């Protein structure tokens, strides 16, 4: 991991005093460590997007296309016509400030333009200038400003300091969703070839190989086989992991990091334990080997294109329905965009648990169930035997990942699992969890190395809540259900807290699960001794 040049003590000194000058009149200062690198030409070309060649945000002059201004304004006009929400959000904000201190990036940076109201104002001022009578006539007096290259730089800088977590929308009295404004701001930038590589490359990889990481189908297969071997060493049981099996009842979709990265991989082992123990008739797909949807951070068209591959595979394999594993943005797409863009999936059946008989009516349209829902239902019906003492080395808290929590309402199910699998579970302060949860500060494609300082600033509120439960209860493990969280929270906690690890919910379930025919368990899924099995000095 790259290190920030500033210490935690330095970054914690946040100046919240407002600037003396008009914020919209100042230029964006692109400071190294606070912005992401632009999309590479090869990825732009692969996706059929405008290519600006080789450039950097720090360049004084950006290589904007000749017709960039008309492209952006025409794009805005089209989206104001297409998305009624955008026109409403542009008009109804009264700048009451209810959202001002709700954004983790504002709390961590003190930059007024990271207030959701001000971030939206970056676009609203252009809307007023070109799409309202008052703005055309009175200009700055009506809060309007011209679209200039400096505005484009400002959009790039601040729309990529928003993780689209939607915490601000929880507190807005008018229901303005600033994440939607960010999404459309990024979409307008994409029209002229401006994006970040850590959004564009995963999207390109997804089209090329079926997953964000660019794993080829044979590599995906080999990684699963490696996990089967390791799980056999730990449990004494060799599980079956069908791949591209036609006629299976269920297509099981994971974020690709689960077979590649840590701590994701240990959660994947937990999945395998669970699916084997209940005898589920399922299959993986080497072609829909990614549940996550980086299109959510790129454009509406990219959302649609990436989500379609999951349903194309479900249809090709002839499954009845889909179960999705621990992931974040997979679930906002499924619950808030699927029907409009790709669905309803009428060729599939309404999900029904073959173990408990429960019909998941909430998935009647999408035909896709979150694994946490499925597992909580198993526990509710007493279908799993657990030994929570196996997790007694862990003092656990839970981070509500933004998209499963705020976008999906998946609040109780992970807690049901954790309380069943662990003896020591403690909640963070109530204004930092559930619907009000703080973001990791690295979502929406911002989990890169080059913007590490801004990630640490954005993650400060989350880290502060973790530090509270560590000091109060001795918490040493933060659990979550988002692949991005699992990738980025370890660096955040190392920087701000120390001594707290990160795990998935189903990793702890796998540790506690007493499987039929297993050998005496002495190791957890990380190959560490279980509580009471430690070898003395």
Short mmCIF file of C-alpha atoms in Angstrom, two decimals:
data_model
loop_
_atom_site.label_atom_id
_atom_site.label_comp_id
_atom_site.label_asym_id
_atom_site.label_seq_id
_atom_site.Cartn_x
_atom_site.Cartn_y
_atom_site.Cartn_z
CA UNK A 1 0.00 0.00 0.00
CA UNK A 2 1.23 3.48 -0.79
CA UNK A 3 1.59 5.70 2.23
CA UNK A 4 0.20 9.19 2.61
CA UNK A 5 2.83 11.81 3.26
CA UNK A 6 0.83 13.17 6.15
CA UNK A 7 0.38 11.47 9.48
CA UNK A 8 -3.01 10.66 11.02
CA UNK A 9 -2.49 13.52 13.45
CA UNK A 10 -1.97 15.95 10.57
CA UNK A 11 -4.95 14.71 8.55
CA UNK A 12 -7.18 14.92 11.62
CA UNK A 13 -6.64 18.70 11.76
CA UNK A 14 -9.58 19.70 9.57
CA UNK A 15 -10.38 23.38 9.03
CA UNK A 16 -14.15 23.90 8.67
CA UNK A 17 -14.00 27.69 8.29
CA UNK A 18 -15.74 28.79 5.07
CA UNK A 19 -13.67 30.58 2.42
CA UNK A 20 -13.82 34.35 2.25
CA UNK A 21 -14.52 34.37 -1.50
CA UNK A 22 -17.39 32.98 -3.56
CA UNK A 23 -16.76 29.24 -3.71
CA UNK A 24 -17.99 28.89 -7.29
CA UNK A 25 -15.50 31.53 -8.44
CA UNK A 26 -12.44 29.68 -7.17
CA UNK A 27 -10.46 27.16 -9.21
CA UNK A 28 -10.22 23.54 -8.16
CA UNK A 29 -6.77 22.79 -6.76
CA UNK A 30 -5.86 19.28 -7.88
CA UNK A 31 -3.45 18.24 -5.16
CA UNK A 32 -1.48 15.02 -5.64
CA UNK A 33 -2.93 12.28 -3.47
CA UNK A 34 -6.47 13.61 -3.79
CA UNK A 35 -7.39 12.72 -7.37
CA UNK A 36 -7.46 9.59 -9.52
CA UNK A 37 -5.58 8.88 -12.72
CA UNK A 38 -7.55 9.23 -15.98
CA UNK A 39 -8.76 6.27 -18.02
CA UNK A 40 -6.17 4.64 -20.25
CA UNK A 41 -6.61 4.88 -24.00
CA UNK A 42 -6.79 1.11 -24.43
CA UNK A 43 -9.81 0.90 -22.11
CA UNK A 44 -11.59 3.88 -23.66
CA UNK A 45 -11.13 2.38 -27.11
CA UNK A 46 -12.23 -1.09 -26.01
CA UNK A 47 -15.52 0.29 -24.67
CA UNK A 48 -16.06 2.54 -27.67
CA UNK A 49 -15.65 5.73 -25.62
CA UNK A 50 -13.98 9.01 -26.66
CA UNK A 51 -10.21 8.78 -26.32
CA UNK A 52 -8.16 11.81 -25.28
CA UNK A 53 -4.83 10.01 -25.51
CA UNK A 54 -2.24 10.34 -22.76
CA UNK A 55 -2.90 13.10 -20.22
CA UNK A 56 -2.94 13.81 -16.50
CA UNK A 57 -5.29 15.89 -14.30
CA UNK A 58 -2.27 17.92 -13.18
CA UNK A 59 -1.75 19.19 -16.74
CA UNK A 60 -2.44 22.91 -17.08
CA UNK A 61 -4.36 22.40 -20.31
CA UNK A 62 -6.53 19.32 -20.81
CA UNK A 63 -6.91 17.85 -24.32
CA UNK A 64 -10.64 18.47 -24.57
CA UNK A 65 -12.25 17.55 -27.92
CA UNK A 66 -13.04 20.41 -30.28
CA UNK A 67 -16.80 20.30 -29.68
CA UNK A 68 -16.58 19.56 -25.96
CA UNK A 69 -18.88 22.39 -24.83
CA UNK A 70 -21.76 21.58 -27.16
CA UNK A 71 -21.36 17.88 -26.36
CA UNK A 72 -21.74 18.50 -22.62
CA UNK A 73 -24.68 20.90 -23.00
CA UNK A 74 -26.47 18.67 -25.49
CA UNK A 75 -25.88 15.76 -23.13
CA UNK A 76 -27.33 17.72 -20.23
CA UNK A 77 -30.37 18.69 -22.28
CA UNK A 78 -30.96 15.06 -23.22
CA UNK A 79 -30.70 13.92 -19.61
CA UNK A 80 -32.97 16.66 -18.31
CA UNK A 81 -35.53 15.35 -20.78
CA UNK A 82 -34.89 11.68 -20.00
CA UNK A 83 -34.55 11.83 -16.21
CA UNK A 84 -37.30 13.82 -14.55
CA UNK A 85 -35.44 13.43 -11.26
CA UNK A 86 -32.51 15.48 -12.58
CA UNK A 87 -34.74 18.41 -13.54
CA UNK A 88 -36.49 18.24 -10.15
CA UNK A 89 -33.18 18.06 -8.24
CA UNK A 90 -31.85 21.05 -10.18
CA UNK A 91 -34.88 23.19 -9.28
CA UNK A 92 -36.02 22.36 -5.74
CA UNK A 93 -32.90 22.70 -3.57
CA UNK A 94 -33.27 25.65 -1.16
CA UNK A 95 -29.73 25.28 0.21
CA UNK A 96 -30.98 24.67 3.72
CA UNK A 97 -27.74 22.92 4.67
CA UNK A 98 -29.30 19.79 6.18
CA UNK A 99 -26.88 17.71 4.10
CA UNK A 100 -23.79 19.83 4.71
CA UNK A 101 -22.19 17.86 7.52
CA UNK A 102 -23.51 14.45 6.44
CA UNK A 103 -20.85 13.77 3.79
CA UNK A 104 -17.80 11.85 4.96
CA UNK A 105 -15.62 13.73 2.47
CA UNK A 106 -16.64 17.09 3.87
CA UNK A 107 -16.15 15.89 7.43
CA UNK A 108 -12.72 14.54 6.52
CA UNK A 109 -11.53 17.41 4.33
CA UNK A 110 -13.39 20.56 5.39
CA UNK A 111 -13.65 21.51 1.71
CA UNK A 112 -16.99 23.35 1.26
CA UNK A 113 -17.39 21.89 -2.24
CA UNK A 114 -17.62 18.47 -0.65
CA UNK A 115 -20.84 19.49 1.03
CA UNK A 116 -23.49 17.66 -1.00
CA UNK A 117 -25.38 20.92 -1.57
CA UNK A 118 -22.26 22.57 -2.99
CA UNK A 119 -21.23 19.54 -5.03
CA UNK A 120 -24.66 19.63 -6.69
CA UNK A 121 -24.30 23.40 -7.13
CA UNK A 122 -21.31 22.75 -9.42
CA UNK A 123 -23.77 21.32 -11.94
CA UNK A 124 -26.78 23.42 -10.93
CA UNK A 125 -24.93 26.65 -11.77
CA UNK A 126 -24.42 25.40 -15.34
CA UNK A 127 -28.04 24.29 -15.51
CA UNK A 128 -29.18 27.78 -14.48
CA UNK A 129 -26.97 29.48 -17.06
CA UNK A 130 -28.11 27.47 -20.07
CA UNK A 131 -31.52 26.05 -19.16
CA UNK A 132 -33.34 28.70 -17.09
CA UNK A 133 -34.62 32.12 -18.12
CA UNK A 134 -33.31 33.80 -14.97
CA UNK A 135 -29.84 32.41 -15.53
CA UNK A 136 -29.75 33.48 -19.17
CA UNK A 137 -30.82 37.01 -18.28
CA UNK A 138 -29.07 37.69 -14.98
CA UNK A 139 -26.07 35.36 -15.00
CA UNK A 140 -24.14 35.29 -11.72
CA UNK A 141 -26.89 37.23 -9.95
CA UNK A 142 -29.12 34.19 -10.51
CA UNK A 143 -26.44 31.73 -9.42
CA UNK A 144 -25.45 30.91 -13.01
CA UNK A 145 -21.99 30.60 -14.55
CA UNK A 146 -20.49 29.79 -17.92
CA UNK A 147 -19.29 26.33 -18.83
CA UNK A 148 -15.50 26.62 -19.12
CA UNK A 149 -12.53 24.23 -19.06
CA UNK A 150 -12.07 25.19 -15.39
CA UNK A 151 -15.61 23.97 -14.65
CA UNK A 152 -14.79 20.64 -16.32
CA UNK A 153 -11.73 20.30 -14.10
CA UNK A 154 -13.86 21.12 -11.06
CA UNK A 155 -16.48 18.53 -12.04
CA UNK A 156 -13.79 15.89 -12.46
CA UNK A 157 -12.22 16.67 -9.11
CA UNK A 158 -15.38 16.78 -6.98
CA UNK A 159 -17.61 14.25 -8.73
CA UNK A 160 -14.79 11.82 -8.09
CA UNK A 161 -14.72 12.79 -4.43
CA UNK A 162 -18.24 11.47 -4.03
CA UNK A 163 -18.68 7.75 -3.42
CA UNK A 164 -22.38 7.85 -4.30
CA UNK A 165 -23.12 6.49 -0.82
CA UNK A 166 -26.42 8.45 -0.57
CA UNK A 167 -26.06 9.29 3.11
CA UNK A 168 -26.90 12.90 2.32
CA UNK A 169 -30.21 11.86 0.75
CA UNK A 170 -31.33 10.31 4.08
CA UNK A 171 -31.25 13.77 5.67
CA UNK A 172 -32.50 15.94 2.78
CA UNK A 173 -36.02 17.24 3.58
CA UNK A 174 -36.78 17.32 -0.17
CA UNK A 175 -35.37 13.87 -0.92
CA UNK A 176 -32.68 15.16 -3.28
CA UNK A 177 -30.33 12.32 -4.15
CA UNK A 178 -26.94 13.93 -4.71
CA UNK A 179 -25.54 10.56 -5.75
CA UNK A 180 -27.78 10.72 -8.82
CA UNK A 181 -26.34 14.15 -9.63
CA UNK A 182 -22.83 12.76 -9.24
CA UNK A 183 -23.69 9.85 -11.51
CA UNK A 184 -25.00 12.15 -14.22
CA UNK A 185 -22.06 14.52 -13.77
CA UNK A 186 -19.69 11.65 -14.40
CA UNK A 187 -21.82 10.56 -17.34
CA UNK A 188 -21.50 14.00 -18.93
CA UNK A 189 -17.74 13.91 -18.44
CA UNK A 190 -17.62 10.50 -20.11
CA UNK A 191 -19.20 12.05 -23.22
CA UNK A 192 -15.99 14.02 -23.77
CA UNK A 193 -13.64 11.20 -22.78
CA UNK A 194 -12.96 12.18 -19.17
CA UNK A 195 -13.11 9.38 -16.61
CA UNK A 196 -10.88 7.55 -14.18
CA UNK A 197 -9.08 4.33 -14.96
CA UNK A 198 -10.22 2.50 -11.86
CA UNK A 199 -13.78 2.67 -13.17
CA UNK A 200 -13.12 2.23 -16.87
CA UNK A 201 -10.65 -0.65 -16.64
CA UNK A 202 -12.86 -2.90 -14.48
CA UNK A 203 -15.74 -2.21 -16.88
CA UNK A 204 -13.55 -3.10 -19.87
CA UNK A 205 -12.32 -6.25 -18.13
CA UNK A 206 -15.89 -7.26 -17.41
CA UNK A 207 -16.72 -7.23 -21.10
CA UNK A 208 -13.48 -8.95 -22.02
CA UNK A 209 -13.41 -11.80 -19.48
CA UNK A 210 -16.61 -11.54 -17.41
CA UNK A 211 -15.13 -9.94 -14.29
CA UNK A 212 -13.49 -6.75 -13.05
CA UNK A 213 -10.10 -8.29 -12.40
CA UNK A 214 -9.70 -9.63 -15.90
CA UNK A 215 -9.47 -13.26 -14.74
CA UNK A 216 -9.76 -15.63 -17.70
CA UNK A 217 -12.34 -18.44 -17.37
CA UNK A 218 -9.65 -21.08 -16.79
CA UNK A 219 -8.07 -18.92 -14.06
CA UNK A 220 -11.44 -18.48 -12.39
CA UNK A 221 -11.88 -22.27 -12.47
CA UNK A 222 -8.39 -22.90 -11.06
CA UNK A 223 -8.92 -20.43 -8.22
CA UNK A 224 -12.12 -22.20 -7.21
CA UNK A 225 -10.34 -25.57 -7.33
CA UNK A 226 -7.57 -24.20 -5.10
CA UNK A 227 -10.21 -23.09 -2.58
CA UNK A 228 -11.75 -26.58 -2.63
CA UNK A 229 -8.37 -28.12 -1.81
CA UNK A 230 -7.71 -25.70 1.03
CA UNK A 231 -11.18 -26.20 2.49
CA UNK A 232 -10.63 -29.97 2.44
CA UNK A 233 -7.45 -29.51 4.49
CA UNK A 234 -9.31 -27.41 7.07
CA UNK A 235 -12.57 -29.39 7.35
CA UNK A 236 -11.80 -32.84 5.95
CA UNK A 237 -14.65 -32.38 3.46
CA UNK A 238 -14.22 -32.02 -0.30
CA UNK A 239 -17.08 -29.88 -1.55
CA UNK A 240 -18.36 -29.82 -5.11
CA UNK A 241 -18.26 -26.54 -7.02
CA UNK A 242 -20.16 -26.91 -10.32
CA UNK A 243 -19.09 -24.53 -13.07
CA UNK A 244 -21.21 -23.71 -16.14
CA UNK A 245 -23.59 -26.53 -15.19
CA UNK A 246 -26.74 -26.42 -17.30
CA UNK A 247 -29.98 -27.24 -15.54
CA UNK A 248 -28.82 -26.34 -12.03
CA UNK A 249 -31.53 -24.82 -9.87
CA UNK A 250 -29.53 -21.73 -8.89
CA UNK A 251 -26.89 -19.52 -10.50
CA UNK A 252 -24.54 -18.34 -7.75
CA UNK A 253 -22.85 -15.02 -8.56
CA UNK A 254 -19.95 -13.58 -6.56
CA UNK A 255 -17.72 -10.52 -6.77
CA UNK A 256 -14.58 -11.76 -8.50
CA UNK A 257 -12.37 -10.56 -5.64
CA UNK A 258 -13.77 -13.45 -3.59
CA UNK A 259 -11.57 -15.94 -5.47
CA UNK A 260 -8.55 -13.68 -5.68
CA UNK A 261 -8.10 -11.18 -2.86
CA UNK A 262 -7.93 -11.18 0.93
CA UNK A 263 -9.89 -11.00 3.14
CA UNK A 264 -12.53 -11.74 0.47
CA UNK A 265 -11.20 -15.26 -0.13
CA UNK A 266 -11.97 -16.39 3.42
CA UNK A 267 -15.57 -15.30 2.91
CA UNK A 268 -15.61 -17.40 -0.27
CA UNK A 269 -14.58 -20.44 1.79
CA UNK A 270 -17.53 -19.69 4.07
CA UNK A 271 -19.87 -19.70 1.06
CA UNK A 272 -18.60 -23.11 0.01
CA UNK A 273 -19.15 -24.53 3.50
CA UNK A 274 -22.73 -23.25 3.58
CA UNK A 275 -23.72 -24.29 0.05
CA UNK A 276 -22.35 -27.79 0.62
CA UNK A 277 -23.96 -28.23 4.02
CA UNK A 278 -27.50 -27.44 2.81
CA UNK A 279 -27.02 -29.42 -0.40
CA UNK A 280 -27.88 -26.60 -2.75
CA UNK A 281 -28.14 -27.42 -6.45
CA UNK A 282 -26.18 -24.49 -7.85
CA UNK A 283 -23.57 -23.52 -10.39
CA UNK A 284 -20.97 -20.85 -10.88
CA UNK A 285 -20.54 -19.26 -14.30
CA UNK A 286 -17.12 -18.52 -15.75
CA UNK A 287 -18.74 -15.88 -17.96
CA UNK A 288 -20.83 -14.13 -15.32
CA UNK A 289 -18.01 -14.35 -12.80
CA UNK A 290 -18.67 -10.87 -11.42
CA UNK A 291 -21.67 -9.60 -9.49
CA UNK A 292 -20.32 -6.10 -8.99
CA UNK A 293 -21.34 -3.46 -11.50
CA UNK A 294 -18.83 -0.66 -12.08
CA UNK A 295 -21.27 0.77 -14.58
CA UNK A 296 -22.95 2.41 -11.59
CA UNK A 297 -19.90 4.66 -11.36
CA UNK A 298 -19.69 5.31 -15.10
CA UNK A 299 -23.03 5.79 -16.86
CA UNK A 300 -26.54 4.41 -17.10
CA UNK A 301 -25.71 2.68 -20.37
CA UNK A 302 -22.78 0.90 -18.73
CA UNK A 303 -25.01 -0.22 -15.83
CA UNK A 304 -27.35 -1.84 -18.30
CA UNK A 305 -24.63 -3.50 -20.34
CA UNK A 306 -22.89 -5.03 -17.31
CA UNK A 307 -26.04 -6.20 -15.54
CA UNK A 308 -27.28 -7.92 -18.69
CA UNK A 309 -24.52 -10.54 -18.66
CA UNK A 310 -25.75 -12.09 -15.40
CA UNK A 311 -29.23 -12.61 -16.80
CA UNK A 312 -27.89 -13.81 -20.15
CA UNK A 313 -25.99 -16.54 -18.31
CA UNK A 314 -28.99 -17.43 -16.14
CA UNK A 315 -30.99 -17.91 -19.33
CA UNK A 316 -28.24 -19.87 -21.09
CA UNK A 317 -27.75 -22.24 -18.16
CA UNK A 318 -31.49 -22.71 -17.61
CA UNK A 319 -31.49 -22.00 -13.86
CA UNK A 320 -34.61 -21.17 -11.86
CA UNK A 321 -33.24 -18.11 -10.07
CA UNK A 322 -30.08 -16.36 -8.89
CA UNK A 323 -28.36 -15.98 -5.53
CA UNK A 324 -25.84 -13.16 -5.20
CA UNK A 325 -23.01 -13.23 -2.69
CA UNK A 326 -21.60 -10.49 -0.45
CA UNK A 327 -21.25 -7.44 -2.66
CA UNK A 328 -22.20 -3.78 -2.59
CA UNK A 329 -23.10 -2.09 -5.86
CA UNK A 330 -24.51 -5.31 -7.32
CA UNK A 331 -27.48 -4.71 -5.05
CA UNK A 332 -28.23 -1.08 -5.80
CA UNK A 333 -28.33 -1.97 -9.48
CA UNK A 334 -30.62 -4.95 -8.82
CA UNK A 335 -33.08 -3.14 -6.59
CA UNK A 336 -33.17 0.31 -8.18
CA UNK A 337 -32.31 -0.09 -11.88
CA UNK A 338 -32.89 -3.70 -12.95
CA UNK A 339 -36.58 -3.46 -13.85
CA UNK A 340 -36.16 -0.31 -15.91
CA UNK A 341 -32.99 -1.34 -17.69
CA UNK A 342 -33.01 -5.13 -18.07
CA UNK A 343 -36.09 -6.61 -16.48
CA UNK A 344 -38.32 -7.98 -15.28
CA UNK A 345 -36.67 -11.38 -15.65
CA UNK A 346 -39.82 -13.25 -16.65
CA UNK A 347 -37.92 -16.30 -17.89
CA UNK A 348 -36.90 -17.11 -14.28
CA UNK A 349 -38.99 -18.23 -11.28
CA UNK A 350 -39.71 -16.36 -8.06
CA UNK A 351 -36.95 -17.53 -5.69
CA UNK A 352 -38.03 -20.25 -3.28
CA UNK A 353 -35.63 -21.83 -0.80
CA UNK A 354 -35.37 -25.57 -1.49
CA UNK A 355 -34.40 -26.05 2.17
CA UNK A 356 -37.07 -24.08 4.05
CA UNK A 357 -39.74 -23.49 1.40
CA UNK A 358 -39.64 -19.74 1.96
CA UNK A 359 -40.71 -17.72 -1.09
CA UNK A 360 -38.71 -14.49 -1.39
CA UNK A 361 -41.49 -12.19 -2.57
CA UNK A 362 -39.14 -9.19 -2.48
CA UNK A 363 -37.30 -10.77 -5.43
CA UNK A 364 -40.43 -11.42 -7.52
CA UNK A 365 -39.23 -9.06 -10.24
CA UNK A 366 -35.44 -9.43 -10.19
CA UNK A 367 -35.46 -13.18 -9.38
CA UNK A 368 -32.26 -12.62 -7.41
CA UNK A 369 -31.78 -13.14 -3.67
CA UNK A 370 -28.94 -11.88 -1.48
CA UNK A 371 -27.06 -14.69 0.23
CA UNK A 372 -27.54 -12.98 3.60
CA UNK A 373 -31.32 -13.20 3.14
CA UNK A 374 -31.02 -16.86 2.23
CA UNK A 375 -28.74 -17.64 5.20
CA UNK A 376 -30.84 -15.70 7.72
CA UNK A 377 -33.87 -17.68 6.56
CA UNK A 378 -31.97 -20.94 7.15
CA UNK A 379 -31.12 -19.82 10.68
CA UNK A 380 -34.71 -18.74 11.34
CA UNK A 381 -35.87 -22.27 10.50
CA UNK A 382 -33.11 -23.96 12.51
CA UNK A 383 -31.45 -25.57 9.49
CA UNK A 384 -27.84 -24.84 10.49
CA UNK A 385 -25.83 -26.14 13.43
CA UNK A 386 -23.37 -23.55 14.67
CA UNK A 387 -20.67 -23.48 17.31
CA UNK A 388 -20.08 -19.77 17.99
CA UNK A 389 -17.22 -20.52 20.40
CA UNK A 390 -15.08 -21.14 17.33
CA UNK A 391 -15.13 -17.36 16.82
CA UNK A 392 -14.34 -16.49 20.42
CA UNK A 393 -11.03 -14.92 19.42
CA UNK A 394 -13.09 -12.30 17.57
CA UNK A 395 -14.75 -9.31 19.19
CA UNK A 396 -16.92 -8.20 16.31
CA UNK A 397 -18.67 -5.12 15.02
CA UNK A 398 -20.53 -4.67 11.74
CA UNK A 399 -20.18 -2.02 9.05
CA UNK A 400 -23.38 -1.55 7.03
CA UNK A 401 -22.05 -1.33 3.49
CA UNK A 402 -23.83 1.60 1.82
CA UNK A 403 -25.53 -0.12 -1.08
CA UNK A 404 -26.90 -3.22 0.70
CA UNK A 405 -28.00 -1.02 3.62
CA UNK A 406 -29.35 2.24 2.18
CA UNK A 407 -30.21 1.01 -1.30
CA UNK A 408 -31.52 -2.44 -0.41
CA UNK A 409 -32.61 -2.23 3.22
CA UNK A 410 -30.53 -5.27 4.16
CA UNK A 411 -30.14 -4.31 7.81
CA UNK A 412 -31.21 -7.16 10.07
CA UNK A 413 -30.13 -10.24 8.11
CA UNK A 414 -26.35 -9.78 8.54
CA UNK A 415 -26.85 -9.11 12.24
CA UNK A 416 -28.92 -12.30 12.59
CA UNK A 417 -26.01 -14.24 11.09
CA UNK A 418 -23.34 -12.55 13.20
CA UNK A 419 -25.21 -12.97 16.47
CA UNK A 420 -25.70 -16.66 15.70
CA UNK A 421 -22.07 -17.20 14.69
CA UNK A 422 -20.34 -15.09 17.36
CA UNK A 423 -20.52 -14.70 21.12
CA UNK A 424 -19.03 -11.20 21.12
CA UNK A 425 -20.81 -8.66 18.94
CA UNK A 426 -21.02 -4.91 19.53
CA UNK A 427 -22.69 -2.18 17.49
CA UNK A 428 -21.05 1.10 16.57
CA UNK A 429 -22.90 4.31 17.59
CA UNK A 430 -26.44 4.34 16.22
CA UNK A 431 -25.97 7.47 14.10
CA UNK A 432 -23.18 5.70 12.17
CA UNK A 433 -24.92 2.44 11.24
CA UNK A 434 -27.98 1.08 9.40
CA UNK A 435 -29.54 3.77 7.15
CA UNK A 436 -27.15 6.38 8.58
CA UNK A 437 -24.04 4.28 8.02
CA UNK A 438 -20.85 6.05 7.06
CA UNK A 439 -19.11 5.07 3.83
CA UNK A 440 -15.66 3.48 3.68
CA UNK A 441 -14.54 6.58 1.75
CA UNK A 442 -13.26 4.51 -1.19
CA UNK A 443 -16.37 3.34 -3.04
CA UNK A 444 -17.58 4.14 -6.56
CA UNK A 445 -14.21 3.35 -8.09
CA UNK A 446 -12.10 5.49 -5.75
CA UNK A 447 -10.27 2.62 -4.04
CA UNK A 448 -6.99 3.37 -5.79
CA UNK A 449 -3.45 4.04 -4.64
CA UNK A 450 -2.97 7.48 -6.17
CA UNK A 451 -5.74 9.21 -4.17
CA UNK A 452 -4.88 7.61 -0.84
CA UNK A 453 -4.89 10.85 1.13
CA UNK A 454 -8.44 11.66 0.07
CA UNK A 455 -9.50 8.08 0.84
CA UNK A 456 -8.13 8.42 4.36
CA UNK A 457 -9.89 11.77 4.77
CA UNK A 458 -13.18 10.37 3.47
CA UNK A 459 -12.94 7.33 5.71
CA UNK A 460 -12.24 9.28 8.89
CA UNK A 461 -15.88 9.24 10.17
CA UNK A 462 -16.12 5.47 9.67
CA UNK A 463 -12.75 4.89 11.33
CA UNK A 464 -13.73 7.11 14.27
CA UNK A 465 -16.77 4.91 14.97
CA UNK A 466 -14.61 1.79 14.81
CA UNK A 467 -12.08 3.35 17.17
CA UNK A 468 -14.92 4.06 19.61
CA UNK A 469 -16.01 0.41 19.85
CA UNK A 470 -12.41 -0.76 19.96
CA UNK A 471 -11.73 1.46 22.97
CA UNK A 472 -15.07 0.70 24.66
CA UNK A 473 -15.44 -3.03 23.92
CA UNK A 474 -12.07 -4.22 22.65
CA UNK A 475 -13.39 -4.83 19.12
CA UNK A 476 -10.73 -6.43 16.94
CA UNK A 477 -12.75 -7.40 13.85
CA UNK A 478 -14.88 -5.27 11.54
CA UNK A 479 -17.25 -7.28 9.36
CA UNK A 480 -18.98 -6.06 6.20
CA UNK A 481 -20.70 -7.28 3.02
CA UNK A 482 -19.08 -5.32 0.20
CA UNK A 483 -16.08 -6.33 -1.89
CA UNK A 484 -14.87 -2.72 -2.09
CA UNK A 485 -15.13 -2.39 1.69
CA UNK A 486 -13.10 -5.55 2.19
CA UNK A 487 -10.44 -4.20 -0.16
CA UNK A 488 -10.20 -0.68 1.26
CA UNK A 489 -11.13 -0.83 4.95
CA UNK A 490 -7.91 -2.62 6.01
CA UNK A 491 -5.79 0.34 4.86
CA UNK A 492 -8.21 2.78 6.48
CA UNK A 493 -8.17 0.97 9.82
CA UNK A 494 -4.39 0.55 9.77
CA UNK A 495 -4.03 4.30 9.26
CA UNK A 496 -6.60 5.60 11.76
CA UNK A 497 -7.19 2.81 14.29
CA UNK A 498 -4.73 -0.09 14.24
CA UNK A 499 -5.32 -3.57 15.62
CA UNK A 500 -8.66 -4.17 13.86
CA UNK A 501 -8.96 -6.64 10.98
CA UNK A 502 -11.68 -6.91 8.33
CA UNK A 503 -13.82 -9.95 7.45
CA UNK A 504 -16.94 -10.93 5.59
CA UNK A 505 -20.06 -12.10 7.41
CA UNK A 506 -19.99 -15.57 5.85
CA UNK A 507 -16.38 -16.10 6.89
CA UNK A 508 -17.54 -16.14 10.51
CA UNK A 509 -20.52 -18.29 9.59
CA UNK A 510 -18.15 -20.77 7.93
CA UNK A 511 -15.97 -20.85 11.03
CA UNK A 512 -18.94 -21.60 13.27
CA UNK A 513 -20.73 -24.03 10.93
CA UNK A 514 -20.64 -27.62 12.20
CA UNK A 515 -20.66 -29.65 8.99
CA UNK A 516 -21.79 -33.26 8.74
CA UNK A 517 -18.75 -35.51 8.37
CA UNK A 518 -16.17 -32.87 9.18
CA UNK A 519 -12.96 -33.78 10.97
CA UNK A 520 -12.29 -32.24 14.41
CA UNK A 521 -11.80 -28.57 13.62
CA UNK A 522 -8.67 -26.89 14.99
CA UNK A 523 -8.30 -24.12 12.42
CA UNK A 524 -10.51 -21.30 11.21
CA UNK A 525 -10.86 -20.44 7.53
CA UNK A 526 -7.70 -18.32 7.73
CA UNK A 527 -5.75 -21.39 8.84
CA UNK A 528 -5.40 -19.84 12.28
CA UNK A 529 -5.96 -21.85 15.49
CA UNK A 530 -9.50 -21.73 16.83
CA UNK A 531 -10.08 -20.39 20.32
CA UNK A 532 -8.67 -22.96 22.75
CA UNK A 533 -6.52 -24.62 20.08
CA UNK A 534 -3.57 -22.25 20.31
CA UNK A 535 -0.19 -23.87 20.81
CA UNK A 536 1.63 -22.45 23.80
CA UNK A 537 5.14 -20.97 23.65
#
